[in-house]
Coordinates of C-alpha atoms in Angstrom, one line a residue:
M1 CA 99.0 -92.4 27.6
K2 CA 96.6 -93.5 24.9
R3 CA 95.0 -96.9 24.4
S4 CA 94.8 -98.8 21.3
P5 CA 92.1 -101.3 21.9
D6 CA 92.2 -102.4 18.3
G7 CA 95.8 -103.6 18.8
G8 CA 95.1 -107.1 20.5
F9 CA 92.4 -106.3 23.0
R10 CA 89.7 -109.2 23.2
L11 CA 86.5 -109.4 25.4
P12 CA 87.5 -111.5 28.1
P13 CA 85.4 -114.4 29.7
L14 CA 82.6 -113.4 31.8
A15 CA 81.5 -114.8 35.2
L16 CA 78.8 -113.8 37.8
Y17 CA 79.2 -113.2 41.4
I18 CA 76.0 -113.2 43.6
H19 CA 76.3 -111.8 47.2
I20 CA 73.8 -113.1 49.8
P21 CA 74.8 -111.0 52.9
W22 CA 73.3 -112.7 55.8
C23 CA 74.9 -114.7 58.4
V24 CA 73.8 -116.6 61.8
K25 CA 76.3 -114.3 63.5
K26 CA 79.1 -111.9 62.6
C27 CA 82.5 -113.0 63.3
P28 CA 85.1 -111.0 65.0
Y29 CA 87.6 -111.0 62.2
C30 CA 85.3 -110.7 59.1
D31 CA 85.4 -107.4 57.1
F32 CA 83.1 -108.7 54.4
N33 CA 79.6 -107.0 53.9
S34 CA 77.8 -109.4 56.1
H35 CA 74.9 -109.0 58.6
A36 CA 73.4 -111.1 61.3
A37 CA 70.3 -112.6 60.1
G38 CA 66.9 -112.0 61.8
P39 CA 64.3 -114.5 62.8
S40 CA 63.3 -114.9 58.9
L41 CA 65.2 -114.3 55.8
P42 CA 63.7 -112.0 53.0
E43 CA 64.4 -114.7 50.5
Q44 CA 61.7 -113.9 47.9
A45 CA 62.1 -110.3 48.0
Y46 CA 65.9 -110.7 47.6
V47 CA 65.6 -113.0 44.7
D48 CA 63.5 -110.5 43.1
A49 CA 65.9 -107.6 43.7
L50 CA 68.9 -109.6 42.5
L51 CA 67.2 -110.7 39.1
A52 CA 66.2 -106.9 38.7
D53 CA 69.8 -105.9 39.5
L54 CA 70.9 -108.3 36.9
D55 CA 68.5 -106.8 34.4
E56 CA 70.2 -103.3 34.8
D57 CA 73.6 -105.0 33.8
L58 CA 72.7 -107.0 31.0
D59 CA 73.9 -104.7 28.4
Q60 CA 77.4 -105.6 29.7
V61 CA 77.1 -109.2 28.8
H62 CA 77.8 -108.7 25.1
G63 CA 76.7 -112.0 24.0
R64 CA 79.1 -114.1 26.2
P65 CA 78.0 -117.0 28.1
L66 CA 78.6 -117.1 31.9
T67 CA 81.6 -119.5 32.7
S68 CA 81.2 -119.6 36.2
I69 CA 78.6 -118.4 39.0
F70 CA 79.7 -117.9 42.8
F71 CA 77.5 -117.4 45.6
G72 CA 79.2 -115.6 48.3
G73 CA 78.3 -113.9 51.3
G74 CA 77.5 -113.9 54.2
T75 CA 76.3 -117.5 54.4
P76 CA 74.5 -118.2 51.0
S77 CA 73.7 -121.8 52.5
L78 CA 71.1 -119.9 54.6
F79 CA 68.7 -119.6 51.6
S80 CA 66.5 -122.4 50.7
A81 CA 67.1 -124.8 47.6
Q82 CA 63.6 -123.5 46.4
A83 CA 64.8 -119.7 46.5
L84 CA 68.2 -120.5 44.8
G85 CA 66.6 -122.6 42.0
R86 CA 64.2 -119.7 41.2
L87 CA 67.1 -117.3 41.2
L88 CA 69.2 -119.7 38.9
E89 CA 66.1 -120.2 36.6
G90 CA 66.0 -116.4 36.1
V91 CA 69.7 -115.8 35.6
E92 CA 69.8 -118.4 33.0
R93 CA 66.8 -116.6 31.2
R94 CA 68.7 -113.7 30.9
A95 CA 72.4 -114.8 30.2
P96 CA 73.3 -118.0 28.7
F97 CA 75.4 -120.8 30.7
A98 CA 78.3 -122.3 29.2
A99 CA 78.1 -126.0 28.8
D100 CA 80.7 -126.7 31.6
I101 CA 79.6 -123.8 33.9
E102 CA 81.0 -124.0 37.4
I103 CA 78.5 -122.9 39.9
T104 CA 80.0 -122.6 43.5
L105 CA 78.0 -122.0 46.8
E106 CA 79.6 -120.9 50.1
A107 CA 78.5 -122.8 53.0
N108 CA 79.2 -123.0 56.7
P109 CA 79.3 -126.3 58.7
G110 CA 76.6 -125.1 61.0
T111 CA 74.1 -124.7 58.1
F112 CA 74.5 -128.2 56.6
E113 CA 71.5 -130.4 56.1
Q114 CA 71.8 -133.5 53.9
A115 CA 68.5 -133.2 52.4
K116 CA 69.1 -129.3 51.5
F117 CA 72.3 -129.9 50.1
S118 CA 71.2 -132.8 47.7
A119 CA 68.6 -130.2 46.6
Y120 CA 71.3 -127.8 45.8
R121 CA 73.2 -130.2 44.0
A122 CA 70.1 -131.1 41.9
L123 CA 69.7 -127.4 40.7
G124 CA 73.2 -127.8 39.1
I125 CA 75.3 -126.2 41.8
N126 CA 78.3 -128.4 41.2
R127 CA 80.7 -127.0 43.9
L128 CA 80.8 -126.2 47.4
S129 CA 82.9 -123.9 49.6
I130 CA 82.9 -125.0 53.1
G131 CA 84.1 -122.3 55.6
V132 CA 85.8 -124.5 58.3
Q133 CA 88.6 -122.3 59.5
S134 CA 89.8 -124.5 62.1
F135 CA 88.8 -128.1 63.7
Q136 CA 90.1 -127.2 67.2
A137 CA 87.4 -126.2 69.7
E138 CA 89.3 -123.2 71.5
K139 CA 90.4 -121.8 68.1
L140 CA 86.9 -121.9 66.6
A141 CA 85.3 -120.2 69.9
A142 CA 88.2 -117.6 69.7
L143 CA 87.0 -117.0 65.9
G144 CA 83.5 -116.7 67.1
R145 CA 82.4 -119.8 64.8
I146 CA 79.1 -121.4 65.5
H147 CA 80.3 -125.0 64.6
D148 CA 82.6 -127.7 66.2
G149 CA 85.2 -129.9 64.7
E150 CA 83.0 -132.7 64.4
E151 CA 80.3 -130.7 62.6
A152 CA 83.1 -129.6 60.0
I153 CA 84.2 -133.3 59.3
R154 CA 80.4 -134.2 58.9
A155 CA 80.1 -131.3 56.5
A156 CA 82.7 -132.7 54.1
D157 CA 81.1 -136.3 54.4
M158 CA 77.5 -134.9 53.7
A159 CA 78.9 -132.9 50.7
R160 CA 80.0 -136.0 49.2
A161 CA 77.0 -137.9 50.1
A162 CA 74.9 -135.1 48.3
G163 CA 76.9 -135.6 45.1
F164 CA 79.4 -132.9 45.4
D165 CA 82.7 -134.5 43.9
N166 CA 84.3 -130.9 43.8
F167 CA 84.4 -129.1 47.2
N168 CA 86.7 -126.5 48.9
L169 CA 87.5 -126.2 52.5
D170 CA 88.5 -122.8 53.9
L171 CA 91.2 -123.1 56.6
M172 CA 93.0 -120.3 58.3
H173 CA 96.4 -120.3 59.9
G174 CA 98.2 -117.7 62.2
L175 CA 95.3 -118.0 64.7
P176 CA 95.3 -116.4 68.1
E177 CA 98.0 -118.3 70.2
Q178 CA 98.3 -120.9 67.3
S179 CA 101.5 -123.1 67.5
L180 CA 103.1 -125.1 64.6
D181 CA 101.7 -128.2 65.8
D182 CA 98.2 -126.8 66.3
A183 CA 98.4 -125.4 62.6
L184 CA 99.7 -128.6 61.0
G185 CA 97.0 -130.6 63.1
D186 CA 94.2 -128.6 61.5
L187 CA 95.8 -129.1 58.2
R188 CA 96.2 -132.9 58.7
I189 CA 92.5 -133.2 59.7
A190 CA 91.4 -131.1 56.5
L191 CA 93.7 -133.2 54.3
A192 CA 91.8 -136.5 55.6
Q193 CA 88.5 -135.1 54.3
A194 CA 90.1 -135.4 50.8
P195 CA 88.7 -132.0 49.5
T196 CA 89.6 -131.4 45.8
H197 CA 90.6 -127.7 46.8
L198 CA 91.9 -126.0 49.9
S199 CA 92.0 -122.3 50.6
W200 CA 94.8 -122.1 53.3
Y201 CA 95.4 -118.6 54.4
Q202 CA 96.8 -116.6 57.3
L203 CA 94.4 -114.7 59.7
T204 CA 94.7 -110.9 59.1
L205 CA 93.5 -108.0 61.4
E206 CA 91.2 -105.9 59.2
P207 CA 89.8 -102.3 59.9
N208 CA 86.3 -101.9 60.9
T209 CA 86.4 -105.6 62.7
V210 CA 86.0 -106.5 66.4
F211 CA 89.6 -108.2 66.1
W212 CA 91.0 -104.7 64.9
N213 CA 89.7 -102.9 67.9
Q214 CA 90.3 -105.6 70.3
P215 CA 93.4 -107.4 68.8
P216 CA 93.9 -110.9 70.1
T217 CA 97.5 -112.5 70.7
L218 CA 98.6 -113.7 67.2
P219 CA 101.8 -115.8 66.8
E220 CA 105.2 -114.3 66.4
D221 CA 106.5 -113.8 63.0
D222 CA 108.9 -116.8 63.2
T223 CA 106.3 -119.0 64.1
L224 CA 104.1 -117.7 61.2
W225 CA 107.0 -118.4 58.8
D226 CA 107.4 -122.0 60.0
I227 CA 103.7 -122.8 59.7
Q228 CA 103.9 -121.4 56.2
E229 CA 106.9 -123.5 55.3
A230 CA 105.7 -126.7 56.8
G231 CA 102.2 -126.3 55.7
Q232 CA 103.2 -125.8 52.2
A233 CA 105.5 -128.9 52.3
L234 CA 102.5 -130.9 53.6
L235 CA 100.1 -129.7 51.1
A236 CA 102.6 -130.6 48.5
E237 CA 103.4 -134.0 49.8
H238 CA 99.6 -134.8 49.6
G239 CA 99.2 -133.8 45.9
Y240 CA 97.9 -130.3 46.1
D241 CA 99.4 -127.9 43.9
Q242 CA 99.7 -124.2 45.1
Y243 CA 98.5 -122.3 42.0
E244 CA 97.8 -119.1 43.9
V245 CA 99.1 -117.4 46.8
S246 CA 96.7 -119.0 49.2
A247 CA 94.9 -121.8 46.8
Y248 CA 95.9 -125.2 46.5
A249 CA 94.1 -127.7 44.4
Q250 CA 94.3 -131.5 43.2
A251 CA 95.1 -131.8 39.5
G252 CA 92.4 -130.3 37.4
K253 CA 90.4 -128.8 40.3
A254 CA 91.5 -125.2 40.3
A255 CA 88.8 -122.9 41.1
R256 CA 87.5 -121.6 37.7
H257 CA 85.7 -118.8 39.0
N258 CA 88.8 -117.4 41.1
L259 CA 91.1 -118.0 38.0
N260 CA 88.8 -115.9 36.1
Y261 CA 89.4 -112.9 38.7
W262 CA 93.3 -113.5 38.7
T263 CA 93.5 -113.6 34.9
F264 CA 91.7 -110.3 34.6
G265 CA 88.5 -111.6 33.4
D266 CA 85.3 -110.0 33.5
F267 CA 82.5 -110.5 36.1
L268 CA 79.1 -109.1 36.8
G269 CA 78.3 -108.6 40.4
I270 CA 74.8 -108.6 41.9
G271 CA 73.6 -108.3 45.4
A272 CA 74.2 -106.1 48.4
G273 CA 77.6 -104.4 48.0
A274 CA 78.6 -106.6 45.1
H275 CA 81.5 -105.5 42.9
A276 CA 82.1 -105.8 39.3
K277 CA 85.0 -105.5 36.7
L278 CA 83.4 -105.2 33.0
S279 CA 85.0 -104.7 29.6
S280 CA 83.3 -103.0 26.7
P281 CA 84.0 -103.9 22.9
D282 CA 85.8 -100.4 22.5
G283 CA 88.3 -101.4 25.3
T284 CA 86.7 -99.4 28.0
I285 CA 87.3 -101.2 31.4
K286 CA 85.1 -100.2 34.6
R287 CA 84.8 -101.3 38.1
S288 CA 81.2 -100.8 39.8
W289 CA 79.8 -101.6 43.0
K290 CA 76.3 -102.0 44.4
T291 CA 74.2 -100.5 47.4
R292 CA 75.8 -102.1 50.4
L293 CA 73.3 -102.3 53.1
P294 CA 70.6 -105.0 52.5
K295 CA 67.7 -102.7 53.7
D296 CA 68.8 -100.0 51.0
Y297 CA 69.3 -102.9 48.6
L298 CA 65.9 -104.2 49.1
D299 CA 64.4 -100.7 48.9
A300 CA 66.6 -99.7 45.7
G301 CA 63.8 -100.3 43.1
K302 CA 65.7 -100.3 39.9
R303 CA 68.6 -98.2 41.0
F304 CA 70.9 -100.8 42.6
S305 CA 74.4 -99.1 41.5
A306 CA 76.1 -97.3 44.1
G307 CA 78.9 -96.1 41.7
E308 CA 81.3 -96.9 38.9
R309 CA 84.7 -96.0 37.9
V310 CA 86.3 -96.3 34.4
L311 CA 90.1 -97.5 34.5
G312 CA 92.3 -95.1 33.1
P313 CA 95.3 -96.4 30.8
D314 CA 97.8 -95.2 33.5
E315 CA 95.8 -97.7 36.1
L316 CA 95.5 -100.8 34.1
P317 CA 99.2 -102.1 34.4
F318 CA 98.8 -102.1 38.1
E319 CA 95.4 -103.3 38.1
F320 CA 96.3 -106.2 35.8
L321 CA 99.5 -107.1 37.5
M322 CA 97.9 -107.1 41.1
N323 CA 95.7 -110.1 39.9
V324 CA 97.9 -112.2 37.7
L325 CA 101.0 -112.1 39.7
R326 CA 99.0 -113.9 42.5
L327 CA 99.3 -116.8 40.4
T328 CA 102.4 -119.2 41.0
D329 CA 102.7 -119.7 37.2
G330 CA 101.9 -116.2 36.2
V331 CA 100.3 -115.8 32.9
A332 CA 101.7 -115.5 29.2
S333 CA 102.9 -112.0 28.6
S334 CA 100.7 -111.5 25.5
L335 CA 97.7 -111.7 28.0
F336 CA 98.5 -108.0 29.2
T337 CA 97.5 -106.8 25.6
E338 CA 94.5 -109.0 25.2
R339 CA 93.2 -107.8 28.5
T340 CA 94.0 -104.2 28.4
G341 CA 94.5 -103.3 25.1
L342 CA 97.9 -101.8 25.8
P343 CA 101.3 -102.7 24.4
Q344 CA 103.8 -104.8 26.3
T345 CA 106.3 -102.3 25.8
L346 CA 104.6 -100.2 28.4
L347 CA 105.8 -102.5 31.2
A348 CA 109.3 -102.9 29.9
E349 CA 111.0 -100.2 32.3
A350 CA 109.3 -101.3 35.5
R351 CA 109.5 -105.0 34.5
G352 CA 113.2 -104.8 33.9
E353 CA 113.7 -103.2 37.4
A354 CA 111.6 -105.9 39.0
E355 CA 113.7 -108.6 37.4
R356 CA 117.0 -107.0 38.6
R357 CA 115.8 -107.2 42.1
G358 CA 115.0 -110.7 41.8
L359 CA 111.1 -110.2 42.2
L360 CA 110.1 -111.2 38.6
H361 CA 111.4 -113.9 36.4
G362 CA 113.3 -112.9 33.3
D363 CA 111.3 -114.9 30.7
P364 CA 110.2 -112.4 28.1
A365 CA 107.2 -114.6 27.2
R366 CA 105.7 -114.9 30.6
L367 CA 104.7 -112.4 33.8
R368 CA 105.7 -114.6 36.8
A369 CA 106.7 -113.5 40.0
T370 CA 109.7 -115.2 41.7
R371 CA 109.4 -117.1 45.0
E372 CA 110.7 -113.8 46.5
G373 CA 108.3 -111.7 44.4
Q374 CA 105.3 -113.9 45.8
L375 CA 106.6 -113.3 49.3
F376 CA 107.1 -109.6 49.0
L377 CA 104.1 -109.2 46.3
N378 CA 103.4 -105.5 47.5
D379 CA 107.2 -104.7 46.9
L380 CA 106.9 -106.1 43.4
L381 CA 103.6 -104.3 42.7
Q382 CA 105.2 -100.9 43.5
H383 CA 107.0 -101.0 40.5
F384 CA 104.0 -101.0 38.3
L385 CA 102.2 -98.0 40.2
P386 CA 100.9 -95.2 38.1

């Protein structure tokens, strides 16, 4: 199959992901590239490395402004405002910021300090994502979290007091021995904090985690289904629109950085183990990743890349749909050609079969999973494998 990038391909919007890999402690369910912090963090050396890492990737910007920046981890809020300020200044000198750029910082309730978060807001960080996971003491203990429910509530209060009028709460369900009442209780407490956005998702056991090797007792499938249905109804009742598999937002408050991922936009990735997806004007699309271990990353000098892979035309339909079909409203069908340079006719056979099975809506102008297609997304995506 041959690509025709001149037949409708457009360079997509560009975002930046910054990975800060340290946490106070490693949680037993976490499979992210995160590492327990020592008595001191190498803030200045890491910021230097991040900027040098970005320098290596500047030829991928192609004049585009950054529409969003996301500090993920790990626990980025372990870093001082001074370190993050120096980093943001360095990034802006290298890549222009869009006038309405969204800058998100992940934070855990146990790392909240009022003065620190006011300082973050003064830097131009305008969105927080607070990792609550649960408000119940026994559930937090089972998850290995270092905060308690009261700290989580105070974190939301402090976010508002620091000037953040846009913040997300991360909340899990399907926790060890969790009942329907437990899950809805957590959700009601979260809603009472009036976040603009909620990431509400089921705990899964991932390889290379403590929970994978020592699995806890999780709720039965019937209970998980009841939690999902009742929770979605409660969120809708409170005005939170489900716009993605596990993302719910008040009107106009969908996470722009994540929407860029899910619409197959481009993103630079800097930091230990960070990944990127980048397009070139000739239509070439590649994924790349950075040196994973913090020690190796800090010692990398000016060779931070650990590998890259150009996506072939046979892979692009699946890669594109794996992202856009997570969105409850899907995307315009024309976006497929704009983002991949491939004709829509390439999808016709697989799309027809998915529609016949009731997994994809039959609207030719839109690529959108049905309710069943969202519930069985892996089955839907099988139709588009190379």
